[in-house]
Coordinates of C-alpha atoms in Angstrom, one line a residue:
Chain A
M261 CA 30.1 3.5 13.0
I262 CA 27.7 0.5 12.5
I263 CA 28.5 0.3 8.9
D264 CA 31.4 1.7 6.9
A265 CA 31.8 2.5 3.2
D266 CA 33.5 -0.7 2.5
Q267 CA 30.8 -2.7 3.9
V268 CA 28.2 -0.5 2.0
R269 CA 30.1 -1.4 -1.0
K270 CA 29.9 -5.1 -0.3
V271 CA 26.3 -5.0 0.5
A272 CA 25.7 -3.2 -2.9
H273 CA 27.4 -6.1 -4.6
L274 CA 25.4 -8.7 -2.8
A275 CA 22.2 -6.6 -3.9
R276 CA 23.5 -6.3 -7.4
L277 CA 23.5 -2.6 -7.3
E278 CA 26.4 -0.4 -8.6
I279 CA 27.1 2.7 -6.5
T280 CA 29.4 5.4 -7.0
D281 CA 31.7 6.7 -4.4
T282 CA 29.5 9.6 -3.5
E283 CA 26.4 7.3 -3.3
A284 CA 28.5 5.0 -1.1
A285 CA 29.3 7.8 1.2
Q286 CA 25.7 9.1 1.4
L287 CA 24.3 5.6 2.0
T288 CA 26.9 5.0 4.7
T289 CA 25.6 8.1 6.5
Q290 CA 21.9 7.1 6.0
L291 CA 22.2 3.5 6.8
T292 CA 24.2 4.4 9.9
G293 CA 21.3 6.6 11.0
I294 CA 18.7 3.9 10.3
L295 CA 20.7 1.1 11.9
E296 CA 21.2 3.2 14.9
Y297 CA 17.4 3.7 15.0
F298 CA 17.0 0.0 15.1
E299 CA 19.1 -0.3 18.3
Q300 CA 16.3 0.5 20.4
L301 CA 15.0 -3.0 19.8
R302 CA 17.7 -4.1 22.1
E303 CA 15.6 -2.8 25.0
L304 CA 13.2 -5.8 24.6
D305 CA 14.1 -9.3 25.9
V306 CA 13.0 -11.7 23.4
S307 CA 15.0 -14.7 24.6
D308 CA 11.8 -16.9 25.1
I309 CA 9.7 -15.3 22.2
A310 CA 8.9 -17.2 19.1
P311 CA 9.4 -15.3 15.8
T312 CA 6.4 -14.3 13.7
A313 CA 6.9 -14.8 9.9
R314 CA 3.3 -14.1 9.0
A315 CA 0.5 -12.5 11.2
I316 CA -1.9 -14.9 10.1
D317 CA -0.4 -18.1 8.8
V318 CA -1.9 -20.2 6.2
S319 CA 0.4 -23.3 5.7
N320 CA 0.8 -26.3 3.6
I321 CA -1.2 -24.9 0.6
T322 CA -0.8 -27.3 -2.3
R323 CA -2.2 -27.6 -5.7
P324 CA -2.1 -30.5 -8.3
D325 CA 1.0 -30.5 -10.3
E326 CA -0.7 -30.2 -13.6
L327 CA 0.5 -28.5 -16.7
H328 CA -1.7 -25.5 -17.9
P329 CA -0.3 -24.3 -21.3
Y330 CA -0.6 -20.5 -21.6
P331 CA -2.4 -19.5 -24.6
H332 CA -0.4 -16.4 -25.5
P333 CA 3.2 -17.0 -24.8
E334 CA 4.2 -14.6 -27.4
T335 CA 2.9 -11.8 -24.8
F336 CA 5.9 -12.6 -22.6
L337 CA 8.4 -12.2 -25.4
V338 CA 6.9 -9.0 -26.8
G339 CA 7.8 -7.1 -23.6
A340 CA 11.2 -8.7 -23.2
P341 CA 14.3 -6.4 -23.5
N342 CA 16.0 -8.6 -26.0
P343 CA 14.0 -11.6 -27.3
E344 CA 15.3 -13.9 -30.0
G345 CA 12.9 -16.5 -31.3
D346 CA 11.5 -18.2 -28.3
F347 CA 14.4 -17.1 -26.1
F348 CA 15.4 -14.2 -23.9
K349 CA 18.9 -13.2 -24.9
V350 CA 21.4 -12.1 -22.2
P351 CA 25.1 -11.0 -22.6
Q352 CA 27.9 -13.4 -22.2
I353 CA 27.8 -15.3 -18.9
I354 CA 31.2 -17.1 -18.7
N355 CA 34.0 -14.7 -19.3
T356 CA 37.7 -15.3 -19.9
Q357 CA 38.5 -12.6 -17.3
D358 CA 37.4 -12.8 -13.8
V359 CA 34.4 -10.1 -13.5
E360 CA 33.8 -10.6 -9.8
P361 CA 35.4 -7.6 -7.8
Chain B
M73 CA -18.9 13.2 -6.9
A74 CA -22.0 11.2 -6.1
S75 CA -21.8 8.0 -4.0
I76 CA -21.9 4.5 -5.5
R77 CA -25.4 4.1 -4.3
E78 CA -26.7 7.4 -5.9
L79 CA -24.9 6.5 -9.2
H80 CA -26.4 3.1 -9.2
Q81 CA -29.8 4.5 -8.8
Q82 CA -29.3 7.0 -11.5
L83 CA -28.1 4.4 -13.7
V84 CA -31.0 2.0 -13.2
S85 CA -33.5 4.7 -13.3
K86 CA -32.0 5.8 -16.7
E87 CA -31.6 9.3 -15.3
R88 CA -28.0 9.2 -16.5
S89 CA -26.2 6.8 -18.8
C90 CA -23.1 5.1 -17.7
T91 CA -21.3 6.8 -20.7
E92 CA -22.3 10.1 -19.3
V93 CA -20.9 9.2 -15.8
T94 CA -17.7 7.8 -17.5
E95 CA -17.3 11.1 -19.4
A96 CA -17.9 13.3 -16.4
A97 CA -15.1 11.5 -14.6
L98 CA -12.7 11.8 -17.6
A99 CA -13.6 15.4 -17.9
Q100 CA -12.8 15.9 -14.2
I101 CA -9.5 14.1 -14.8
Q102 CA -8.7 16.2 -17.9
Q103 CA -9.4 19.4 -16.0
L104 CA -7.6 18.6 -12.7
E105 CA -4.4 16.4 -13.8
P106 CA -2.3 19.5 -14.8
K107 CA -2.3 20.3 -11.1
L108 CA -2.8 17.0 -9.4
H109 CA -0.9 14.5 -11.3
S110 CA -2.8 11.6 -9.6
F111 CA -2.8 9.4 -12.7
L112 CA 0.1 7.7 -14.5
A113 CA -2.1 6.6 -17.2
V114 CA -5.8 7.5 -18.2
T115 CA -7.4 4.5 -19.9
A116 CA -10.3 6.6 -21.5
E117 CA -10.8 4.3 -24.4
Q118 CA -11.2 1.2 -22.3
A119 CA -13.3 2.9 -20.0
L120 CA -15.8 4.3 -22.5
E121 CA -15.8 0.7 -24.1
Q122 CA -16.8 -0.8 -20.6
A123 CA -19.4 2.0 -20.1
R124 CA -20.9 1.1 -23.5
Q125 CA -21.3 -2.5 -22.4
V126 CA -23.0 -1.4 -19.1
D127 CA -25.3 0.9 -21.0
A128 CA -26.2 -2.0 -23.3
Q129 CA -27.0 -4.2 -20.3
I130 CA -29.2 -1.4 -18.8
A131 CA -30.9 -1.0 -22.2
A132 CA -31.6 -4.7 -22.5
G133 CA -33.4 -4.8 -19.2
Q134 CA -30.6 -6.9 -17.5
P135 CA -29.9 -6.3 -13.8
I136 CA -26.6 -4.6 -12.9
G137 CA -24.5 -4.8 -9.7
P138 CA -23.8 -2.0 -7.5
L139 CA -20.4 -1.4 -9.0
A140 CA -21.5 -1.5 -12.6
G141 CA -20.7 1.7 -14.4
I142 CA -18.8 3.2 -11.4
P143 CA -15.6 4.9 -12.3
I144 CA -12.6 3.6 -10.4
G145 CA -8.9 4.3 -10.2
I146 CA -6.3 1.6 -9.9
K147 CA -3.1 1.8 -8.2
D148 CA -0.3 1.1 -10.8
N149 CA 1.2 -1.7 -8.8
L150 CA -1.8 -3.9 -9.7
C151 CA -1.4 -5.8 -13.0
T152 CA -3.8 -5.0 -15.7
Q153 CA -3.6 -7.2 -18.9
G154 CA -2.5 -5.2 -22.0
I155 CA -2.2 -1.9 -20.0
P156 CA 1.1 -0.7 -18.9
T157 CA 1.9 -1.5 -15.0
T158 CA 4.8 0.4 -13.9
C159 CA 4.8 0.7 -10.2
A160 CA 6.0 4.2 -10.8
S161 CA 9.4 2.7 -11.5
R162 CA 11.6 3.3 -14.5
I163 CA 12.5 -0.5 -14.2
L164 CA 9.0 -1.4 -15.4
Q165 CA 8.4 1.4 -17.7
N166 CA 7.8 -0.7 -20.7
F167 CA 6.0 -3.5 -18.8
I168 CA 2.7 -4.6 -20.1
P169 CA 1.4 -7.5 -18.0
S170 CA 0.2 -10.5 -19.8
Y171 CA -2.4 -11.4 -17.0
E172 CA -4.9 -9.5 -15.0
S173 CA -4.8 -9.3 -11.2
T174 CA -7.7 -11.0 -9.3
V175 CA -9.0 -7.8 -7.8
T176 CA -9.1 -5.9 -11.1
Q177 CA -10.6 -9.0 -12.7
K178 CA -13.4 -9.2 -10.1
L179 CA -14.0 -5.4 -10.7
Q180 CA -14.2 -5.8 -14.3
N181 CA -16.5 -8.6 -13.9
A182 CA -18.8 -6.4 -11.7
G183 CA -19.0 -4.0 -14.6
A184 CA -16.7 -1.3 -12.8
V185 CA -15.2 1.3 -15.2
M186 CA -11.5 1.7 -14.6
V187 CA -10.6 5.2 -15.6
G188 CA -6.9 5.0 -15.1
K189 CA -3.7 3.9 -13.1
T190 CA -2.9 5.8 -10.3
N191 CA 0.5 7.3 -9.1
L192 CA 2.4 5.8 -6.1
D193 CA 5.8 5.8 -4.4
E194 CA 8.0 3.6 -6.5
F195 CA 7.2 0.0 -5.6
A196 CA 4.9 1.4 -3.0
M197 CA 7.9 2.4 -1.0
G198 CA 7.1 5.8 0.6
S199 CA 4.8 8.0 2.6
S200 CA 4.4 10.9 0.3
T201 CA 4.2 9.7 -3.3
E202 CA 7.4 11.7 -4.0
N203 CA 9.3 8.5 -4.8
S204 CA 7.5 8.2 -8.1
A205 CA 10.0 7.9 -11.0
Y206 CA 7.5 9.8 -13.1
Q207 CA 5.6 12.6 -11.3
V208 CA 4.9 14.2 -7.8
T209 CA 1.0 13.9 -6.9
A210 CA -0.2 17.0 -5.3
N211 CA -2.7 17.1 -2.3
P212 CA -6.0 18.2 -3.6
W213 CA -6.5 20.4 -0.4
D214 CA -3.2 22.3 -0.9
I215 CA -1.4 21.6 -4.0
E216 CA 2.0 22.5 -2.4
R217 CA 1.5 19.6 -0.1
V218 CA 2.0 15.8 -0.5
P219 CA -1.1 13.5 -0.7
G220 CA 0.6 10.9 1.6
G221 CA 1.9 7.6 0.3
S222 CA 2.3 5.3 -1.2
S223 CA -1.3 5.2 -2.7
G224 CA -1.2 9.0 -2.9
G225 CA -2.4 8.9 -6.5
S226 CA -5.5 6.7 -5.5
A227 CA -6.3 9.1 -2.5
A228 CA -5.9 12.5 -4.5
A229 CA -8.1 11.1 -7.1
V230 CA -10.9 10.0 -4.9
A231 CA -10.7 13.3 -2.9
A232 CA -10.7 15.5 -6.0
G233 CA -13.6 13.6 -7.7
E234 CA -11.6 12.2 -10.5
C235 CA -13.1 8.8 -9.8
V236 CA -15.6 7.6 -7.2
V237 CA -13.6 4.9 -5.6
A238 CA -10.0 3.6 -6.0
L239 CA -7.8 0.6 -5.1
G240 CA -4.6 1.0 -3.0
S241 CA -2.3 -1.2 -1.3
D242 CA -1.2 -1.1 2.3
T243 CA 2.0 -2.6 3.6
G244 CA 2.8 -0.2 6.5
G245 CA 0.1 2.3 6.0
S246 CA 0.0 3.1 2.2
I247 CA -3.9 3.3 2.2
R248 CA -4.4 4.8 5.6
L249 CA -1.9 7.6 5.4
P250 CA -2.7 9.1 2.1
A251 CA -6.6 8.6 3.2
S252 CA -5.7 10.8 6.3
F253 CA -3.9 13.5 4.3
C254 CA -6.4 13.8 1.5
G255 CA -9.5 13.6 3.9
V256 CA -11.0 10.2 2.5
V257 CA -11.8 6.9 3.9
G258 CA -9.2 4.1 3.4
L259 CA -9.5 0.7 4.5
K260 CA -6.8 -2.1 4.9
P261 CA -8.5 -5.3 5.4
T262 CA -7.3 -8.3 7.3
Y263 CA -4.0 -10.0 5.9
G264 CA -5.3 -12.6 3.5
L265 CA -8.9 -11.4 3.1
V266 CA -8.4 -9.9 -0.5
S267 CA -6.2 -11.9 -3.1
R268 CA -2.9 -10.3 -4.0
Y269 CA -2.5 -12.4 -7.2
G270 CA -1.3 -9.6 -9.7
L271 CA -0.2 -7.3 -7.0
V272 CA 3.4 -6.5 -7.5
A273 CA 5.0 -7.7 -4.4
F274 CA 6.7 -5.5 -1.9
A275 CA 6.8 -7.3 1.4
S276 CA 4.8 -10.4 1.1
S277 CA 4.1 -11.0 4.8
L278 CA 2.4 -7.4 5.0
D279 CA 1.0 -6.3 1.8
Q280 CA -2.9 -6.1 1.5
I281 CA -5.1 -4.5 -1.1
G282 CA -7.9 -2.3 0.0
P283 CA -10.4 0.6 -1.0
L284 CA -10.0 4.4 -0.9
A285 CA -13.5 6.1 -1.0
Q286 CA -15.4 9.3 -0.1
S287 CA -17.7 7.4 2.4
V288 CA -17.7 4.4 4.7
E289 CA -20.5 2.9 2.6
D290 CA -18.6 3.2 -0.7
A291 CA -15.6 1.5 1.0
A292 CA -17.8 -1.3 2.3
I293 CA -19.3 -2.0 -1.3
L294 CA -15.8 -1.9 -2.8
L295 CA -14.5 -4.3 -0.1
G296 CA -17.3 -6.7 -0.6
A297 CA -16.4 -6.8 -4.4
I298 CA -12.7 -7.6 -4.0
A299 CA -12.6 -9.9 -0.8
G300 CA -12.7 -13.6 -1.0
Y301 CA -10.7 -16.8 -1.4
D302 CA -8.4 -17.1 -4.4
P303 CA -6.4 -20.3 -4.9
Q304 CA -3.9 -18.3 -7.0
D305 CA -2.8 -16.7 -3.8
S306 CA -1.3 -19.0 -1.2
T307 CA -1.9 -16.7 1.7
S308 CA -5.6 -16.1 0.8
L309 CA -7.9 -17.0 3.6
N310 CA -10.8 -19.5 2.8
V311 CA -13.5 -17.6 4.7
A312 CA -17.1 -16.8 3.9
I313 CA -17.4 -12.9 3.0
P314 CA -20.3 -11.2 4.6
D315 CA -22.4 -8.5 3.2
Y316 CA -20.4 -5.5 4.6
T317 CA -23.2 -3.1 3.8
Q318 CA -25.3 -5.0 6.5
S319 CA -22.7 -3.5 8.9
L320 CA -23.6 0.1 8.3
I321 CA -25.8 0.7 11.3
P322 CA -25.5 4.1 12.8
D323 CA -25.8 2.9 16.3
I324 CA -22.6 2.0 18.5
K325 CA -24.2 2.1 21.9
G326 CA -22.4 -0.3 24.4
K327 CA -19.6 -0.9 21.9
R328 CA -16.2 -1.0 23.5
I329 CA -13.6 1.4 22.1
G330 CA -10.0 1.5 23.4
V331 CA -7.8 4.4 22.9
I332 CA -4.2 3.3 22.4
Q333 CA -2.3 5.4 24.9
E334 CA 1.1 5.0 23.3
T335 CA -0.1 6.9 20.3
F336 CA -0.7 10.1 22.3
G337 CA 2.5 11.9 23.4
E338 CA 5.9 12.9 21.9
G339 CA 5.9 13.6 18.2
L340 CA 2.2 14.1 17.8
D341 CA 1.1 17.4 16.5
P342 CA -1.1 19.1 19.2
V343 CA -3.9 20.1 16.6
V344 CA -4.1 16.3 15.6
E345 CA -4.2 15.4 19.2
K346 CA -7.0 17.7 20.2
T347 CA -8.9 16.8 17.2
V348 CA -8.7 13.0 17.6
Q349 CA -9.6 13.5 21.3
E350 CA -12.6 15.4 20.2
A351 CA -13.6 12.5 17.9
I352 CA -13.1 10.0 20.8
Q353 CA -15.6 12.3 22.8
Q354 CA -18.0 12.2 20.0
L355 CA -17.8 8.3 19.9
K356 CA -18.6 8.5 23.8
D357 CA -21.6 10.7 23.1
L358 CA -22.8 8.3 20.5
G359 CA -23.1 5.7 23.3
A360 CA -19.8 3.9 23.0
E361 CA -17.9 2.7 26.1
I362 CA -14.4 4.4 26.0
K363 CA -11.4 2.6 27.7
E364 CA -7.7 3.6 27.9
V365 CA -5.8 0.7 26.5
S366 CA -2.1 0.2 26.6
C367 CA -0.1 -1.6 23.8
P368 CA 3.4 -1.2 25.5
R369 CA 5.3 -2.5 22.3
F370 CA 3.5 -0.3 19.9
R371 CA 6.3 2.2 19.4
Y372 CA 8.7 -0.7 18.6
G373 CA 6.4 -1.4 15.5
L374 CA 8.4 1.2 13.4
P375 CA 11.9 -0.1 13.7
T376 CA 10.4 -3.7 13.5
Y377 CA 8.7 -2.7 10.3
Y378 CA 11.7 -1.0 8.8
I379 CA 13.7 -4.2 9.1
I380 CA 11.1 -6.8 8.2
A381 CA 9.6 -4.9 5.2
P382 CA 13.1 -4.0 3.4
S383 CA 14.2 -7.6 4.2
E384 CA 11.2 -9.0 2.2
A385 CA 11.6 -6.3 -0.4
S386 CA 15.1 -6.9 -1.0
A387 CA 14.2 -10.7 -1.9
N388 CA 11.2 -9.8 -3.8
L389 CA 12.9 -7.2 -6.0
A390 CA 15.7 -9.5 -7.0
R391 CA 13.5 -10.5 -9.8
Y392 CA 14.2 -7.3 -11.6
D393 CA 17.4 -8.2 -13.5
G394 CA 16.6 -6.9 -17.1
V395 CA 16.3 -10.4 -18.5
K396 CA 12.7 -11.1 -19.3
Y397 CA 10.8 -7.9 -18.9
G398 CA 11.1 -4.2 -18.2
F399 CA 14.1 -2.0 -18.5
R400 CA 17.7 -3.3 -19.4
A401 CA 20.9 -1.6 -19.4
E402 CA 23.2 -3.0 -22.0
A403 CA 26.6 -4.2 -20.8
D404 CA 29.2 -6.7 -22.0
N405 CA 28.7 -9.3 -19.3
L406 CA 25.8 -10.6 -17.3
L407 CA 26.8 -9.3 -13.9
A408 CA 27.5 -5.8 -15.2
M409 CA 24.2 -6.0 -16.9
Y410 CA 22.4 -6.9 -13.7
K411 CA 24.1 -4.2 -11.8
Q412 CA 23.6 -1.4 -14.3
T413 CA 20.1 -2.4 -15.0
R414 CA 19.1 -2.1 -11.3
S415 CA 21.1 1.0 -10.6
Q416 CA 19.7 2.8 -13.4
G417 CA 16.2 1.3 -13.1
F418 CA 15.6 1.7 -9.3
G419 CA 15.2 5.1 -7.6
A420 CA 17.2 6.1 -4.4
E421 CA 14.4 4.9 -1.9
V422 CA 14.0 1.5 -3.5
K423 CA 17.9 1.0 -3.6
R424 CA 18.1 2.2 0.1
R425 CA 15.6 -0.4 1.0
I426 CA 17.2 -3.0 -0.9
M427 CA 20.4 -2.2 0.8
I428 CA 18.7 -2.2 4.3
G429 CA 17.2 -5.5 3.6
T430 CA 20.2 -7.1 2.1
Y431 CA 22.3 -6.1 5.1
T432 CA 19.8 -7.3 7.7
L433 CA 19.4 -10.6 6.0
S434 CA 23.2 -11.1 5.4
A435 CA 25.2 -13.8 7.3
G436 CA 26.3 -12.4 10.7
Y437 CA 23.4 -9.9 10.9
Y438 CA 20.3 -12.1 10.3
D439 CA 19.8 -12.8 14.0
A440 CA 20.5 -9.3 15.3
Y441 CA 18.1 -7.8 12.8
Y442 CA 15.7 -9.9 11.0
L443 CA 15.1 -12.8 13.5
K444 CA 15.0 -10.2 16.4
A445 CA 12.3 -8.1 14.5
Q446 CA 10.3 -11.2 13.8
K447 CA 10.3 -11.9 17.7
V448 CA 9.3 -8.3 18.5
R449 CA 6.6 -8.7 15.9
T450 CA 5.2 -11.6 18.2
L451 CA 5.3 -9.1 21.0
I452 CA 3.4 -6.5 19.2
K453 CA 0.7 -9.0 18.1
Q454 CA 0.3 -10.2 21.6
D455 CA -0.3 -6.6 22.8
F456 CA -3.2 -6.3 20.1
E457 CA -4.5 -9.7 21.2
Q458 CA -4.7 -8.5 24.9
A459 CA -6.2 -5.2 23.9
F460 CA -9.0 -7.1 21.9
E461 CA -9.8 -9.1 25.0
Q462 CA -11.1 -5.8 26.5
V463 CA -12.5 -3.9 23.4
D464 CA -14.1 -4.2 20.1
V465 CA -12.2 -1.5 18.3
L466 CA -9.0 0.6 18.9
V467 CA -8.5 4.1 17.9
S468 CA -5.5 6.2 17.4
P469 CA -4.6 9.2 15.0
T470 CA -3.7 7.8 11.6
A471 CA -0.7 10.1 11.2
P472 CA 1.3 12.4 13.7
T473 CA 0.8 15.3 11.4
T474 CA -1.4 16.7 8.7
A475 CA 0.0 16.7 5.1
F476 CA 3.5 18.2 5.0
K477 CA 4.9 20.1 2.1
A478 CA 6.6 18.6 -0.9
G479 CA 10.3 18.4 -0.4
E480 CA 10.1 18.8 3.4
K481 CA 11.1 15.4 4.3
T482 CA 13.0 14.0 1.1
T483 CA 16.5 14.7 2.5
D484 CA 16.4 12.4 5.5
P485 CA 14.7 9.1 4.9
L486 CA 14.3 8.4 8.7
T487 CA 12.0 11.6 9.1
M488 CA 10.0 10.4 6.4
Y489 CA 9.7 6.8 7.9
L490 CA 8.2 8.5 11.2
S491 CA 5.0 9.4 9.3
D492 CA 4.2 5.7 9.5
L493 CA 4.5 5.5 13.3
M494 CA 0.8 4.8 14.0
T495 CA 0.0 2.5 11.0
V496 CA 2.8 -0.1 10.7
P497 CA 2.2 -2.1 13.9
V498 CA -1.3 -3.0 12.4
N499 CA 0.3 -4.5 9.3
L500 CA 2.8 -6.5 11.5
A501 CA -0.2 -8.0 13.3
G502 CA -2.3 -8.5 10.1
L503 CA -5.3 -6.6 11.5
P504 CA -8.1 -4.7 9.6
S505 CA -7.8 -1.0 10.1
L506 CA -9.2 2.1 8.3
S507 CA -8.9 5.9 8.4
L508 CA -11.6 8.2 8.2
P509 CA -11.7 12.1 8.3
C510 CA -12.3 13.5 11.8
G511 CA -11.6 17.2 11.2
F512 CA -9.3 19.9 9.8
D513 CA -6.4 21.8 11.1
P514 CA -6.2 25.6 11.0
Q515 CA -4.7 25.4 7.5
G516 CA -7.8 23.4 6.2
L517 CA -5.9 20.3 5.9
P518 CA -7.8 17.0 6.8
I519 CA -6.9 14.8 10.0
G520 CA -7.5 11.2 10.0
L521 CA -8.9 9.0 12.7
Q522 CA -7.4 5.3 12.6
M523 CA -9.6 2.5 13.8
I524 CA -8.5 -0.9 14.2
S525 CA -10.2 -4.2 14.8
N526 CA -9.6 -7.9 15.4
V527 CA -8.8 -10.2 12.7
L528 CA -11.7 -10.7 10.1
C529 CA -13.9 -8.2 12.2
E530 CA -14.1 -5.6 9.2
G531 CA -17.9 -5.5 10.2
I532 CA -17.5 -3.9 13.5
L533 CA -14.9 -1.5 12.1
L534 CA -17.1 -0.4 9.5
Q535 CA -20.2 0.0 11.8
V536 CA -18.2 2.3 14.2
A537 CA -16.9 4.3 11.3
Y538 CA -20.3 4.6 9.8
A539 CA -21.9 5.8 13.0
Y540 CA -19.1 8.3 13.5
E541 CA -19.3 9.5 9.9
Q542 CA -23.1 9.9 9.9
A543 CA -22.9 11.9 13.1
T544 CA -20.1 14.3 11.9
P545 CA -19.9 16.7 8.9
W546 CA -16.3 16.0 7.8
H547 CA -17.3 13.6 4.8
K548 CA -19.3 16.5 3.1
H549 CA -16.3 18.7 2.8
S550 CA -14.5 18.5 -0.6
P551 CA -11.4 20.3 -1.9
Q552 CA -11.5 23.2 -4.2
V553 CA -8.6 22.4 -6.4

């Protein structure tokens, strides 16, 4: 196996996804199939080849660092899941217990 | 539905009002939507208001542009200020953008009438529009079948006359594949030709916005309206935009057309192969010089794409954390809130791609997958560069098959990915490409011919497509829904 269920759970944690045991099993099978499909790239020798990040590169695009006040800041807060005043409210960040698995 | 040019004539000659044209499109939507499900939202009120403004302009004797009063569908991954933009995802079900995308702003300024937001695979990830969290769009030629994806709503809406033209986005074939399956013209412009400001990002080195239309001419007019430099998009190309309608010359004598050998063979439906070969013969009959061209690394496009696109997607979709907008699952600590929000908000395919991308970018696997894919991308690009030293336009089938049945490919993700075999290498190289109808299979399903040209050579692409279209009857067929 290229990837096992433990690795799948680790990747899910990195991606901030919660997966059930059933999903972990299913994803292990599916990702194995997909990663095996990627194996064909081994047929190509790319040792002297430079990587392409963008097909058509436009680099060093800058703009003046100027402040443009947005006229309707309230529109951002209207759609927020839990706004309070001018803030986005989130659940407690620092916990007394270790929340990391 | 009439063409843009015909409708424009009717409007300026006051044969029909813009309100009447808009009402006709809305009536068609109302009649067909129970079967097709092309639209996630119909914006009737705003459409009629825009129509009234165009009518007032005409009444006041002011000149109107070619797109003024033309009913248009907008893929629901383009931000529209004050109008929900969901990306067909639960995670954005309550999202109302506070700004307008550059392309929709340009269309609004041109007087185009947006009739609604069209369905798509969630976050444009898919080849059948079945990954929408809200509804499955039907193919107007056979409602048991998929319209292709991810711009399936836009393609189905145009094919069925619910709007005259529509915008889609194409990361690996998401305009061309549905165009092929629905029998319409779909054009993916050169990477950077059209601003992506306000397009919800999927894979930023590949995404591009483009038109879906019933004819090459309509596609050319819409392309002209949306193309152009935009300082709001740092990948936008600062180039002069030609009048694409000037390229619509039905003469391709002496034009060099290359047939990509690697796109014919295993996995290609024999009916699609025969039909595309007939189309190539037709191009030859029209005076084009046909050459066999080899792109030896073409077939590596698919695995390369399915590393690069999910890698970029895993980074782009990290922003959906339930904090500032969209859906949030309540939890008692921040990490649990993130995880539950994303697990409940994203659908299976989006999660799968985030997983693939997170894995291929993770420490220890980055070189073997992501970096390797970027290097293969260079080889694929080189193949195209060499091909364009010999020819003006490359042709291939757009898809290995015609439209498949809903549910047929949903169990195995890899089978679904294979639908994109012919289209993804083009995005990796940033080239312009279109799909146009070139025939039907025995079940009456449309077959698409893919044409590809060199960077910023949309003109020659449109010229060859136009000459072919004018010499063949395919664009005159419409589905009976």
